[in-house]
Amino acid sequence: MKGLGMVILAGALAGCATNPGVSGGALAPHLESCKGVSEQEIAGLFDRWNRSLQTGDPHRVVANYAPDSVLLPTMSNQPRYTAQAKEDYFHHFLEDRPAGRIDERRIALGCNTAVDSGLYTFTFARTGAAVRARYTYTYRWDGQQWLITSHHSSAMPERK
């Protein structure tokens, strides 16, 4: 039975060992260890992001995003791919002093990834306005911290 167990283990490891980035078609082992995480920890990442909004500093907000992340923002039709483009968006967004509140959410956990999606409301202290929106944050563990890899937010359409 030991021999069969080794064959099964070798097959499982071979499935994890592909690395298409290696030249010459050679396969190099790529065994990823998964960071343990709870739904509460992922929910706390929105709180971290929201606290960074309260600083009024676009650079602090953008520090939550991975370098290769995508921001599809609520208050702009322009996708933001670079840190500079994200800072430009947040510079204008932060002028009205926004604060977010989660209205409902679903969190899915993966190996070094997580998705938080649902509905949230932003209130703006400067204008008193409120915007309800749909959102999706995807996160990746970079070995030291969870960072946003994509953030999509769109204002709720009017109900008919």
Coordinates of N, CA and C in Angstrom, one line a residue:
M1 N 0.8 -1.2 0.0 CA 0.0 0.0 0.0 C 0.9 1.2 0.0
K2 N 2.1 1.2 0.6 CA 3.0 2.3 0.6 C 3.3 2.7 -0.8
G3 N 3.6 1.8 -1.7 CA 3.9 2.0 -3.1 C 2.8 2.8 -3.8
L4 N 1.6 2.4 -3.6 CA 0.4 3.0 -4.2 C 0.3 4.4 -3.7
G5 N 0.5 4.6 -2.4 CA 0.4 6.0 -1.8 C 1.5 6.9 -2.4
M6 N 2.7 6.4 -2.6 CA 3.7 7.2 -3.3 C 3.4 7.6 -4.7
V7 N 2.8 6.6 -5.4 CA 2.4 6.9 -6.8 C 1.3 8.0 -6.8
I8 N 0.3 7.9 -5.9 CA -0.7 8.9 -5.9 C -0.1 10.3 -5.5
L9 N 0.8 10.3 -4.5 CA 1.4 11.5 -4.1 C 2.3 12.1 -5.2
A10 N 3.0 11.3 -5.9 CA 3.8 11.8 -7.0 C 2.9 12.4 -8.1
G11 N 1.8 11.8 -8.4 CA 0.9 12.3 -9.4 C 0.3 13.6 -9.0
A12 N 0.0 13.7 -7.7 CA -0.6 15.0 -7.2 C 0.4 16.1 -7.3
L13 N 1.7 15.8 -6.9 CA 2.7 16.8 -7.0 C 3.1 17.2 -8.4
A14 N 3.0 16.2 -9.3 CA 3.3 16.5 -10.7 C 2.2 17.5 -11.2
G15 N 1.0 17.4 -10.8 CA -0.1 18.3 -11.2 C 0.2 19.7 -10.7
C16 N 0.9 19.9 -9.6 CA 1.3 21.2 -9.1 C 2.6 21.7 -9.6
A17 N 3.3 20.9 -10.3 CA 4.7 21.2 -10.7 C 4.8 21.9 -12.0
T18 N 3.8 22.2 -12.7 CA 3.9 22.8 -14.0 C 4.2 24.3 -13.8
N19 N 5.1 24.7 -14.7 CA 5.5 26.1 -14.6 C 5.8 26.6 -16.1
P20 N 4.7 27.1 -16.7 CA 4.8 27.4 -18.1 C 5.8 28.5 -18.4
G21 N 6.3 29.2 -17.4 CA 7.3 30.3 -17.7 C 8.7 29.8 -17.9
V22 N 9.0 28.5 -17.7 CA 10.3 28.0 -17.9 C 10.6 27.7 -19.4
S23 N 11.7 28.2 -19.9 CA 12.0 28.1 -21.3 C 12.4 26.6 -21.6
G24 N 12.2 26.3 -22.9 CA 12.6 25.0 -23.3 C 11.6 23.9 -23.0
G25 N 10.5 24.3 -22.5 CA 9.4 23.3 -22.2 C 9.7 22.5 -20.9
A26 N 10.8 22.7 -20.2 CA 11.1 22.0 -19.0 C 10.2 22.4 -17.9
L27 N 9.8 21.4 -17.1 CA 8.9 21.7 -16.0 C 9.7 21.9 -14.7
A28 N 9.5 22.9 -14.0 CA 10.2 23.2 -12.7 C 9.2 23.1 -11.6
P29 N 9.5 22.5 -10.5 CA 8.6 22.4 -9.4 C 8.1 23.7 -8.9
H30 N 6.8 23.8 -8.7 CA 6.2 25.0 -8.2 C 5.1 24.6 -7.1
L31 N 5.6 24.5 -5.9 CA 4.7 24.1 -4.9 C 4.4 25.3 -4.1
E32 N 3.1 25.7 -4.1 CA 2.7 26.9 -3.5 C 2.1 26.5 -2.1
S33 N 2.5 27.2 -1.1 CA 1.9 27.0 0.2 C 0.8 28.1 0.4
C34 N -0.3 27.7 0.9 CA -1.4 28.5 1.1 C -1.5 29.2 2.4
K35 N -1.6 30.5 2.4 CA -1.8 31.3 3.6 C -3.2 31.0 4.2
G36 N -3.2 30.6 5.5 CA -4.5 30.4 6.1 C -5.1 31.8 6.4
V37 N -6.4 31.9 6.1 CA -7.1 33.1 6.3 C -8.6 32.8 6.6
S38 N -9.2 33.7 7.3 CA -10.6 33.6 7.6 C -11.5 34.7 6.9
E39 N -12.7 34.4 6.8 CA -13.6 35.5 6.2 C -13.5 36.8 7.0
Q40 N -13.4 36.7 8.3 CA -13.3 37.9 9.1 C -12.0 38.7 8.8
E41 N -10.9 38.0 8.5 CA -9.7 38.7 8.1 C -9.9 39.4 6.8
I42 N -10.5 38.7 5.9 CA -10.7 39.4 4.5 C -11.7 40.5 4.7
A43 N -12.7 40.4 5.5 CA -13.7 41.5 5.8 C -12.9 42.7 6.3
G44 N -11.9 42.4 7.2 CA -11.1 43.5 7.8 C -10.3 44.2 6.7
L45 N -10.0 43.6 5.6 CA -9.3 44.4 4.5 C -10.0 45.5 4.0
F46 N -11.4 45.4 3.9 CA -12.2 46.6 3.5 C -12.0 47.7 4.6
D47 N -12.1 47.3 5.8 CA -11.9 48.3 6.9 C -10.6 49.0 6.8
R48 N -9.5 48.2 6.5 CA -8.2 48.8 6.3 C -8.2 49.8 5.2
W49 N -8.8 49.5 4.1 CA -8.9 50.3 2.9 C -9.7 51.6 3.3
N50 N -10.9 51.4 4.0 CA -11.7 52.5 4.3 C -11.0 53.4 5.3
R51 N -10.2 52.9 6.2 CA -9.4 53.8 7.1 C -8.4 54.6 6.3
S52 N -7.8 54.0 5.3 CA -6.9 54.7 4.5 C -7.6 55.9 3.8
L53 N -8.9 55.7 3.4 CA -9.6 56.8 2.8 C -9.7 58.0 3.8
Q54 N -9.9 57.7 5.1 CA -10.1 58.7 6.1 C -8.8 59.5 6.3
T55 N -7.7 59.1 5.9 CA -6.4 59.9 6.0 C -6.4 61.0 5.0
G56 N -7.2 60.9 3.9 CA -7.2 61.9 2.9 C -6.0 61.9 2.0
D57 N -5.2 60.9 2.1 CA -3.9 60.8 1.4 C -4.1 59.7 0.3
P58 N -4.1 60.1 -1.0 CA -4.3 59.1 -2.0 C -3.2 58.0 -2.0
H59 N -2.0 58.4 -1.7 CA -0.8 57.5 -1.7 C -1.1 56.4 -0.6
R60 N -1.7 56.7 0.5 CA -2.0 55.7 1.5 C -3.1 54.7 1.1
V61 N -4.0 55.3 0.3 CA -5.1 54.4 -0.3 C -4.5 53.4 -1.3
V62 N -3.7 53.9 -2.2 CA -3.1 53.1 -3.2 C -2.1 52.1 -2.7
A63 N -1.6 52.3 -1.5 CA -0.7 51.3 -0.8 C -1.5 50.0 -0.6
N64 N -2.8 50.0 -0.6 CA -3.6 48.7 -0.5 C -3.6 47.9 -1.7
Y65 N -3.2 48.4 -2.9 CA -3.3 47.8 -4.2 C -2.0 47.1 -4.6
A66 N -2.0 46.0 -5.2 CA -0.8 45.3 -5.8 C -0.4 46.2 -7.0
P67 N 0.9 46.1 -7.3 CA 1.5 46.9 -8.4 C 0.8 46.7 -9.7
D68 N 0.4 45.4 -10.0 CA -0.3 45.1 -11.2 C -1.8 45.0 -11.1
S69 N -2.4 45.7 -10.2 CA -3.8 45.7 -9.9 C -4.6 46.6 -10.9
V70 N -5.9 46.3 -10.9 CA -6.8 47.1 -11.8 C -7.9 47.7 -10.9
L71 N -8.1 49.0 -11.1 CA -9.2 49.7 -10.4 C -10.2 50.2 -11.4
L72 N -11.4 49.7 -11.3 CA -12.6 50.2 -12.1 C -13.5 50.9 -11.1
P73 N -13.2 52.2 -11.0 CA -13.8 53.0 -9.9 C -15.3 53.4 -10.1
T74 N -15.9 53.7 -9.0 CA -17.3 54.1 -8.9 C -17.6 55.4 -9.6
M75 N -16.8 56.4 -9.4 CA -17.0 57.7 -9.9 C -16.3 58.2 -11.1
S76 N -15.8 57.2 -11.9 CA -15.1 57.5 -13.1 C -15.3 56.4 -14.1
N77 N -15.3 56.7 -15.4 CA -15.4 55.7 -16.4 C -14.1 55.2 -16.9
Q78 N -13.0 55.7 -16.4 CA -11.6 55.4 -16.8 C -11.0 54.3 -15.9
P79 N -10.7 53.2 -16.5 CA -9.9 52.2 -15.7 C -8.6 52.7 -15.3
R80 N -8.2 52.3 -14.1 CA -6.9 52.7 -13.5 C -6.0 51.5 -13.4
Y81 N -4.9 51.5 -14.1 CA -3.9 50.4 -14.1 C -2.6 50.7 -13.4
T82 N -2.2 51.9 -13.3 CA -1.0 52.2 -12.6 C -1.2 52.9 -11.3
A83 N -0.2 52.9 -10.4 CA -0.3 53.6 -9.1 C -0.6 55.0 -9.4
Q84 N 0.0 55.7 -10.3 CA -0.2 57.1 -10.6 C -1.6 57.3 -11.0
A85 N -2.2 56.5 -11.9 CA -3.6 56.7 -12.3 C -4.5 56.5 -11.1
K86 N -4.2 55.5 -10.2 CA -5.1 55.3 -9.1 C -5.0 56.5 -8.1
E87 N -3.8 57.0 -7.9 CA -3.6 58.2 -7.0 C -4.4 59.4 -7.6
D88 N -4.4 59.5 -8.9 CA -5.1 60.6 -9.5 C -6.6 60.5 -9.2
Y89 N -7.1 59.3 -9.4 CA -8.6 59.0 -9.1 C -8.8 59.3 -7.6
F90 N -8.0 58.8 -6.7 CA -8.3 59.0 -5.3 C -8.1 60.4 -4.9
H91 N -7.2 61.1 -5.5 CA -7.0 62.5 -5.2 C -8.4 63.3 -5.3
H92 N -9.1 63.0 -6.4 CA -10.4 63.7 -6.6 C -11.5 63.1 -5.7
F93 N -11.5 61.8 -5.6 CA -12.5 61.1 -4.8 C -12.4 61.5 -3.4
L94 N -11.2 61.7 -2.8 CA -11.1 62.0 -1.4 C -11.4 63.5 -1.1
E95 N -11.5 64.3 -2.1 CA -11.9 65.7 -1.9 C -13.2 65.9 -1.1
D96 N -14.2 65.0 -1.4 CA -15.5 65.0 -0.7 C -15.6 64.3 0.6
R97 N -14.4 63.8 1.1 CA -14.3 63.1 2.3 C -15.3 61.9 2.4
P98 N -15.0 60.8 1.6 CA -15.9 59.7 1.6 C -15.7 58.7 2.8
A99 N -16.7 58.0 3.2 CA -16.6 56.9 4.1 C -17.5 55.8 3.6
G100 N -17.0 54.6 3.6 CA -17.8 53.5 3.1 C -18.4 52.6 4.2
R101 N -19.5 52.0 3.9 CA -20.2 51.1 4.8 C -20.7 49.9 4.0
I102 N -20.3 48.7 4.4 CA -20.8 47.5 3.7 C -22.2 47.2 4.1
D103 N -23.1 47.1 3.1 CA -24.5 46.8 3.3 C -24.8 45.3 3.2
E104 N -24.1 44.6 2.3 CA -24.1 43.1 2.3 C -23.0 42.6 1.5
R105 N -22.5 41.4 1.9 CA -21.3 40.9 1.2 C -21.3 39.4 1.2
R106 N -20.5 38.8 0.3 CA -20.2 37.4 0.2 C -18.6 37.4 0.1
I107 N -18.0 36.5 0.8 CA -16.6 36.3 0.7 C -16.2 34.9 0.3
A108 N -15.3 34.7 -0.6 CA -14.9 33.4 -1.1 C -13.4 33.4 -0.9
L109 N -12.9 32.3 -0.3 CA -11.5 32.1 0.1 C -10.9 31.1 -0.9
G110 N -9.6 31.3 -1.3 CA -8.9 30.4 -2.1 C -7.5 30.3 -1.6
C111 N -6.6 29.7 -2.3 CA -5.2 29.5 -2.0 C -4.5 30.9 -2.3
N112 N -4.2 31.6 -1.2 CA -3.6 32.9 -1.4 C -4.4 33.9 -2.2
T113 N -5.6 33.7 -2.3 CA -6.5 34.6 -2.9 C -7.9 34.7 -2.2
A114 N -8.6 35.8 -2.4 CA -9.9 35.9 -1.8 C -10.7 36.9 -2.6
V115 N -12.0 36.8 -2.5 CA -12.9 37.7 -3.2 C -13.9 38.1 -2.2
D116 N -14.1 39.4 -2.2 CA -15.1 40.1 -1.3 C -16.0 40.9 -2.3
S117 N -17.3 40.5 -2.4 CA -18.2 41.2 -3.3 C -19.6 41.4 -2.6
G118 N -20.2 42.5 -3.0 CA -21.5 42.8 -2.4 C -22.0 44.2 -2.8
L119 N -22.6 44.8 -1.8 CA -23.1 46.2 -1.9 C -22.6 47.0 -0.8
Y120 N -22.2 48.3 -1.1 CA -21.8 49.2 -0.1 C -22.4 50.6 -0.4
T121 N -22.3 51.4 0.6 CA -22.8 52.8 0.5 C -21.7 53.7 0.9
F122 N -21.4 54.7 0.1 CA -20.5 55.8 0.5 C -21.2 57.0 0.8
T123 N -20.9 57.6 1.9 CA -21.4 59.0 2.3 C -20.2 59.9 2.2
F124 N -20.6 61.1 1.7 CA -19.5 62.2 1.5 C -19.8 63.3 2.5
A125 N -18.8 63.5 3.4 CA -19.0 64.5 4.5 C -19.1 65.9 3.9
R126 N -18.4 66.2 2.9 CA -18.3 67.6 2.3 C -19.7 68.0 1.7
T127 N -20.3 67.0 1.0 CA -21.5 67.3 0.3 C -22.8 66.8 0.9
G128 N -22.6 65.8 1.8 CA -23.8 65.1 2.4 C -24.4 64.1 1.5
A129 N -23.9 63.9 0.3 CA -24.4 62.9 -0.7 C -24.1 61.5 -0.2
A130 N -24.9 60.6 -0.7 CA -24.7 59.2 -0.5 C -24.8 58.4 -1.8
V131 N -23.9 57.5 -2.1 CA -24.0 56.7 -3.3 C -23.9 55.2 -2.9
R132 N -25.0 54.5 -3.4 CA -25.0 53.0 -3.2 C -24.3 52.4 -4.4
A133 N -23.5 51.4 -4.2 CA -22.8 50.8 -5.3 C -22.6 49.3 -5.1
R134 N -22.4 48.6 -6.2 CA -22.0 47.2 -6.2 C -20.4 47.2 -6.2
Y135 N -19.9 46.2 -5.6 CA -18.4 46.1 -5.5 C -17.9 44.7 -5.6
T136 N -16.7 44.6 -6.1 CA -15.9 43.3 -6.0 C -14.4 43.7 -5.7
Y137 N -13.9 43.2 -4.7 CA -12.4 43.3 -4.4 C -11.9 41.9 -4.6
T138 N -10.8 41.7 -5.3 CA -10.1 40.5 -5.3 C -8.7 40.8 -4.6
Y139 N -8.3 39.8 -3.8 CA -7.1 40.0 -3.0 C -6.1 38.8 -3.3
R140 N -4.8 39.1 -3.2 CA -3.8 38.1 -3.3 C -2.8 38.3 -2.1
W141 N -2.4 37.2 -1.5 CA -1.3 37.2 -0.5 C 0.0 37.3 -1.2
D142 N 0.8 38.3 -0.9 CA 2.1 38.5 -1.6 C 3.3 37.9 -0.8
G143 N 3.0 37.2 0.2 CA 4.0 36.6 1.1 C 4.2 37.4 2.3
Q144 N 3.7 38.7 2.3 CA 3.8 39.5 3.5 C 2.5 40.2 3.9
Q145 N 1.6 40.4 2.9 CA 0.4 41.1 3.2 C -0.6 40.8 2.1
W146 N -1.9 41.0 2.4 CA -3.0 40.9 1.4 C -3.1 42.2 0.7
L147 N -3.1 42.2 -0.6 CA -3.2 43.4 -1.5 C -4.4 43.2 -2.5
I148 N -5.0 44.3 -2.8 CA -6.0 44.3 -3.8 C -5.4 44.0 -5.2
T149 N -6.0 43.1 -5.9 CA -5.5 42.8 -7.3 C -6.5 43.4 -8.3
S150 N -7.7 43.4 -7.9 CA -8.7 44.1 -8.8 C -9.8 44.6 -7.9
H151 N -10.3 45.8 -8.2 CA -11.4 46.5 -7.5 C -12.3 47.1 -8.5
H152 N -13.5 46.5 -8.5 CA -14.6 47.0 -9.4 C -15.7 47.6 -8.5
S153 N -16.2 48.8 -8.9 CA -17.2 49.4 -8.1 C -18.1 50.2 -9.1
S154 N -19.4 50.0 -9.0 CA -20.3 50.7 -9.9 C -21.6 51.1 -9.2
A155 N -22.0 52.3 -9.4 CA -23.2 52.8 -8.8 C -24.4 52.0 -9.1
M156 N -25.3 51.8 -8.2 CA -26.4 51.0 -8.4 C -27.3 51.7 -9.5
P157 N -27.8 50.9 -10.4 CA -28.8 51.5 -11.4 C -30.1 51.8 -10.7
E158 N -30.8 52.7 -11.2 CA -32.1 53.0 -10.6 C -33.0 51.8 -10.8
R159 N -33.8 51.5 -9.8 CA -34.8 50.4 -9.9 C -36.0 50.9 -10.6
K160 N -36.6 49.9 -11.4 CA -37.8 50.2 -12.1 C -38.8 49.2 -11.8

